[in-house]
Short mmCIF file of N, CA and C and ligand atoms in Angstrom, two decimals:
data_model
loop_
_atom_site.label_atom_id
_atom_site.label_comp_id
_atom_site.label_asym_id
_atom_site.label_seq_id
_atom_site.Cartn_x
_atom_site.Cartn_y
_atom_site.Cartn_z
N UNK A 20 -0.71 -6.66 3.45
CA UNK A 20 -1.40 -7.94 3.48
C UNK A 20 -1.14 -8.61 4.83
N UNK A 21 -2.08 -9.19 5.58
CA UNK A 21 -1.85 -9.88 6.63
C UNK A 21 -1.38 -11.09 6.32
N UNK A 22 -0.70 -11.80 7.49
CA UNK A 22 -0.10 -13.20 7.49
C UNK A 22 -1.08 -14.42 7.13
N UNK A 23 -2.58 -13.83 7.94
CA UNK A 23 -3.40 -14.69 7.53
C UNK A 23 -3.90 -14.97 6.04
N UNK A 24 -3.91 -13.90 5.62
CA UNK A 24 -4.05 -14.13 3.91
C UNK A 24 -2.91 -14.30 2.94
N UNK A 25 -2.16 -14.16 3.51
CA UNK A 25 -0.79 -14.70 2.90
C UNK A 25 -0.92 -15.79 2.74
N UNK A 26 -0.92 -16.62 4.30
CA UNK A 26 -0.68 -18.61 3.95
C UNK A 26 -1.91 -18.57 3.10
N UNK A 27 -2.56 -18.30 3.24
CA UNK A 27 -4.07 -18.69 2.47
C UNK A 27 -3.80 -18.82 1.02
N UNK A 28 -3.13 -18.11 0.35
CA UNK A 28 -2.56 -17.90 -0.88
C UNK A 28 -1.23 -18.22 -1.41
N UNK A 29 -0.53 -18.80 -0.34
CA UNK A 29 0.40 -19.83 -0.11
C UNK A 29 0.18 -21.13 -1.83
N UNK A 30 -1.22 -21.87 -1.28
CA UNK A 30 -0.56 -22.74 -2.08
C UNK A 30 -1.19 -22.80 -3.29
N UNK A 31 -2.08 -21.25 -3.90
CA UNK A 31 -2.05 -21.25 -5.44
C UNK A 31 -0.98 -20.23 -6.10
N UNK A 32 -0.35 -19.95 -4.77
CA UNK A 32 1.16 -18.94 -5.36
C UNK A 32 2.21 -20.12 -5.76
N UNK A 33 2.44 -21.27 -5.52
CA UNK A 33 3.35 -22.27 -5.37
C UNK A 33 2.97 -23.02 -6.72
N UNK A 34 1.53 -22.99 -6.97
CA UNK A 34 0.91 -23.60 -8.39
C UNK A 34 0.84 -23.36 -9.08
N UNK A 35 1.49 -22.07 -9.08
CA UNK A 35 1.36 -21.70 -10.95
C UNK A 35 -0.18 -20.97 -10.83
N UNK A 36 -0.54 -20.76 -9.95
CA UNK A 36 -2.21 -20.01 -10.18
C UNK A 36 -1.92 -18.60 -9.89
N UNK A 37 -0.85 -18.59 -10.56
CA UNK A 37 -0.36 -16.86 -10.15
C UNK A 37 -0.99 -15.80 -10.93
N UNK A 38 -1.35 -16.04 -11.74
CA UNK A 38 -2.11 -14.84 -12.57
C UNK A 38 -3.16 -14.30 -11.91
N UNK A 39 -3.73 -15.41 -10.81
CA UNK A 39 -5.09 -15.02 -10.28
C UNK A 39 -4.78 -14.50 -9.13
N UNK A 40 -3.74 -14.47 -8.53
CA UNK A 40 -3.24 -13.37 -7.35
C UNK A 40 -3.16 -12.22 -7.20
N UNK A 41 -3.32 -11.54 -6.07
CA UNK A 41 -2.01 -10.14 -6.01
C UNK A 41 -0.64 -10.43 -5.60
N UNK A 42 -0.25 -10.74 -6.57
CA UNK A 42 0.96 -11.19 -6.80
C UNK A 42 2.28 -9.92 -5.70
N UNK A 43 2.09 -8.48 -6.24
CA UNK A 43 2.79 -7.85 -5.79
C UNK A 43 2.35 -8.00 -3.95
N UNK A 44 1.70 -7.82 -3.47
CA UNK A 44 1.26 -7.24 -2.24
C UNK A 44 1.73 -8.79 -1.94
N UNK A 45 1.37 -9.96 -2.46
CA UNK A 45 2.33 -11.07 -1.67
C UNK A 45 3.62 -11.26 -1.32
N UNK A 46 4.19 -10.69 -2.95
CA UNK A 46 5.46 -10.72 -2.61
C UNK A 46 5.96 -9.88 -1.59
N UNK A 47 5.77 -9.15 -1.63
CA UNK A 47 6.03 -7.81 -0.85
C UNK A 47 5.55 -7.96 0.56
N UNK A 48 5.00 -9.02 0.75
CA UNK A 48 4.79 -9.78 2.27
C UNK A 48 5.43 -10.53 2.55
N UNK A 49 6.00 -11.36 1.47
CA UNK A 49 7.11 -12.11 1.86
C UNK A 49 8.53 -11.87 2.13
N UNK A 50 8.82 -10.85 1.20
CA UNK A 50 9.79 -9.82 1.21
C UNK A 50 10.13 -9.49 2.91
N UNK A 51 9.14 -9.32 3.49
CA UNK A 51 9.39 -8.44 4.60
C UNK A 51 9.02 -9.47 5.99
N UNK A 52 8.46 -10.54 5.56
CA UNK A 52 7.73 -11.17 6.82
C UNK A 52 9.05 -12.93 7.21
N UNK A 53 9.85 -12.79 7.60
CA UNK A 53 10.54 -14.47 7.69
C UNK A 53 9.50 -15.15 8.14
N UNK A 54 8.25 -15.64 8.48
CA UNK A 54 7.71 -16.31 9.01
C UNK A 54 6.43 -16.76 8.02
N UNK A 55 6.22 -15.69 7.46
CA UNK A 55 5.33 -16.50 5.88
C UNK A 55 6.76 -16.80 4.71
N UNK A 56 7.61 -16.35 4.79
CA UNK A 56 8.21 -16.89 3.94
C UNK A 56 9.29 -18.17 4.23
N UNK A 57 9.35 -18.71 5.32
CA UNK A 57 9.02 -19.94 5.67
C UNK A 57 8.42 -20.98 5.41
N UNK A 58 7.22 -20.42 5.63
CA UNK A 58 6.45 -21.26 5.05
C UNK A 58 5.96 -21.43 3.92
N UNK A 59 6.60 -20.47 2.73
CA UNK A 59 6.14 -20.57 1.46
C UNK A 59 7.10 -21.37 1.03
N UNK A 60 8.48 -21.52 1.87
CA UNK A 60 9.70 -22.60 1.36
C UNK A 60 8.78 -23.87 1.52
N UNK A 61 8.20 -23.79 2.52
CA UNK A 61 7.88 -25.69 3.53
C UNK A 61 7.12 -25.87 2.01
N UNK A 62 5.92 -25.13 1.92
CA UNK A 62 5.24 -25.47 0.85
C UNK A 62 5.36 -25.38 -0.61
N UNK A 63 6.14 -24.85 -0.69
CA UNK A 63 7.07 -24.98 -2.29
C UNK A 63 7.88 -26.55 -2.20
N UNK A 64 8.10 -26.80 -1.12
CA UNK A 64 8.69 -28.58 -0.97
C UNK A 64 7.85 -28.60 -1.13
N UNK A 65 6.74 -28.86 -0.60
CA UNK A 65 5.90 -29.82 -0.21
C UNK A 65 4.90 -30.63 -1.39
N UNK A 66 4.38 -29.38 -1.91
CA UNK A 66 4.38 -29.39 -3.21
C UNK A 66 5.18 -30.03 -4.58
N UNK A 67 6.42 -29.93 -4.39
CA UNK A 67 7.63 -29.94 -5.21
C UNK A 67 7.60 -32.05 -5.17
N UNK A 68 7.49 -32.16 -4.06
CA UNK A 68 7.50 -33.82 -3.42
C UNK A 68 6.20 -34.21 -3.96
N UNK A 69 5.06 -33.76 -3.70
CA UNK A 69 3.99 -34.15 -4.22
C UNK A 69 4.03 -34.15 -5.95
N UNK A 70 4.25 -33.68 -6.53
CA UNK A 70 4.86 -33.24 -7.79
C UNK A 70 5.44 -34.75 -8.62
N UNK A 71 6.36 -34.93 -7.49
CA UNK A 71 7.49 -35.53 -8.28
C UNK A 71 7.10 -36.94 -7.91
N UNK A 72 6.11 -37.49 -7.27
CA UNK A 72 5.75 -38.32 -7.08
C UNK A 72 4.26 -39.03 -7.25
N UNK A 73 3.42 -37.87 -7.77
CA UNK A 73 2.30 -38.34 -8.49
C UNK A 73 1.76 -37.87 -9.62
N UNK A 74 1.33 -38.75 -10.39
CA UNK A 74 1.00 -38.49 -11.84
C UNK A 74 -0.12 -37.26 -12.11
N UNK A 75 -0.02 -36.00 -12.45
CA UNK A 75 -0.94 -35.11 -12.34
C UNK A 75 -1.57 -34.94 -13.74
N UNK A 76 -2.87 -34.10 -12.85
CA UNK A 76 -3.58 -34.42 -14.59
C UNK A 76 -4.77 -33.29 -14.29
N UNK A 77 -4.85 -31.91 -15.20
CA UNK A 77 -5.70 -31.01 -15.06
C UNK A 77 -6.72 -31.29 -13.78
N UNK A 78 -7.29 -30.03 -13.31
CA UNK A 78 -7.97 -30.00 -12.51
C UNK A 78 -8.97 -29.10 -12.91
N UNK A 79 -10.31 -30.07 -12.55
CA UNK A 79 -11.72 -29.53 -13.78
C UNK A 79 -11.75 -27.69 -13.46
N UNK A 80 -12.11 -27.35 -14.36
CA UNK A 80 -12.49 -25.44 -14.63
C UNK A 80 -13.25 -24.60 -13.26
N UNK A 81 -14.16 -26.13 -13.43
CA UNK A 81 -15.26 -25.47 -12.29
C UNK A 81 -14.22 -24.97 -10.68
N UNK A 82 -13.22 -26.11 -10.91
CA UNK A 82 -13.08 -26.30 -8.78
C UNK A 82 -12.04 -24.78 -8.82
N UNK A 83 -11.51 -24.50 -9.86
CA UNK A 83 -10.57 -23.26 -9.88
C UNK A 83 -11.30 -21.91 -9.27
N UNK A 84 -12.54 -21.98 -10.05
CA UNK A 84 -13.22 -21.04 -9.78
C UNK A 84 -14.23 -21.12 -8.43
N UNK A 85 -14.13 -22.63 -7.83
CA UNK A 85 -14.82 -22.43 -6.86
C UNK A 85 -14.01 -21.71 -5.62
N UNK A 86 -12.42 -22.93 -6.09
CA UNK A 86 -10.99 -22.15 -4.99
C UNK A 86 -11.19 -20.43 -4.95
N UNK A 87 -11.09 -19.93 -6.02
CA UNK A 87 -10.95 -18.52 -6.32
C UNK A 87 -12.09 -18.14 -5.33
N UNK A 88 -13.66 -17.98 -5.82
CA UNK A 88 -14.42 -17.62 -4.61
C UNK A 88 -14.13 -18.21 -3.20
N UNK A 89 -13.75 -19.30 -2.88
CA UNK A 89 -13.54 -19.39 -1.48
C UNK A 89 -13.14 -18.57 -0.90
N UNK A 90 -11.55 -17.66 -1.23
CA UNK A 90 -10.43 -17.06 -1.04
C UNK A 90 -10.71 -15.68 -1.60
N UNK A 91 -12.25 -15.26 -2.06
CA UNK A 91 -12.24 -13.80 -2.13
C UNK A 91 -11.67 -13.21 -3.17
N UNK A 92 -11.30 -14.04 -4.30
CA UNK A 92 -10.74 -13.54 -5.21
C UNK A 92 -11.34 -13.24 -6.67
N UNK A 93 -12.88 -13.14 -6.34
CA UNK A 93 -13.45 -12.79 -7.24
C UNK A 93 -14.13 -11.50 -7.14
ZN1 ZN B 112 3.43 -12.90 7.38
#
């Protein structure tokens, strides 16, 4: 997996939108790359802060599946 599709998948790996990944071939990029996995720390904060500081509340069906096609994952 390249670096570029790594961050890209960065922040529905951090969301819990993991089922809809390739989970292995990420990890296994992160595993080996310090520089996406860097940044999967920054954004696991980042996230983590956003989290803990605003009231969340489902996100409609449709935009999941629009994220998903954006990112080729259909
Ligand atoms: Zn990388």
């Amino acid at each position: 997996m390249a670096c570029n599709r790594c961050r890209r998948l960065l922040f529905l790996w951090v969301d819990r939108e993991r089922e809809a990944l390739p989970v292995g071939p990420l990890a296994e990029h992160l595993e080996n790359c310090p520089e996406c996995r860097s940044q999967a720390i920054r954004v696991e904060r980042l996230v983590l802060t956003i989290r803990s500081r605003c009231h969340r509340e489902a996100a409609p069906g449709h935009l999941a599946v629009r994220i998903r096609a954006l990112l080729g994952l259909d």
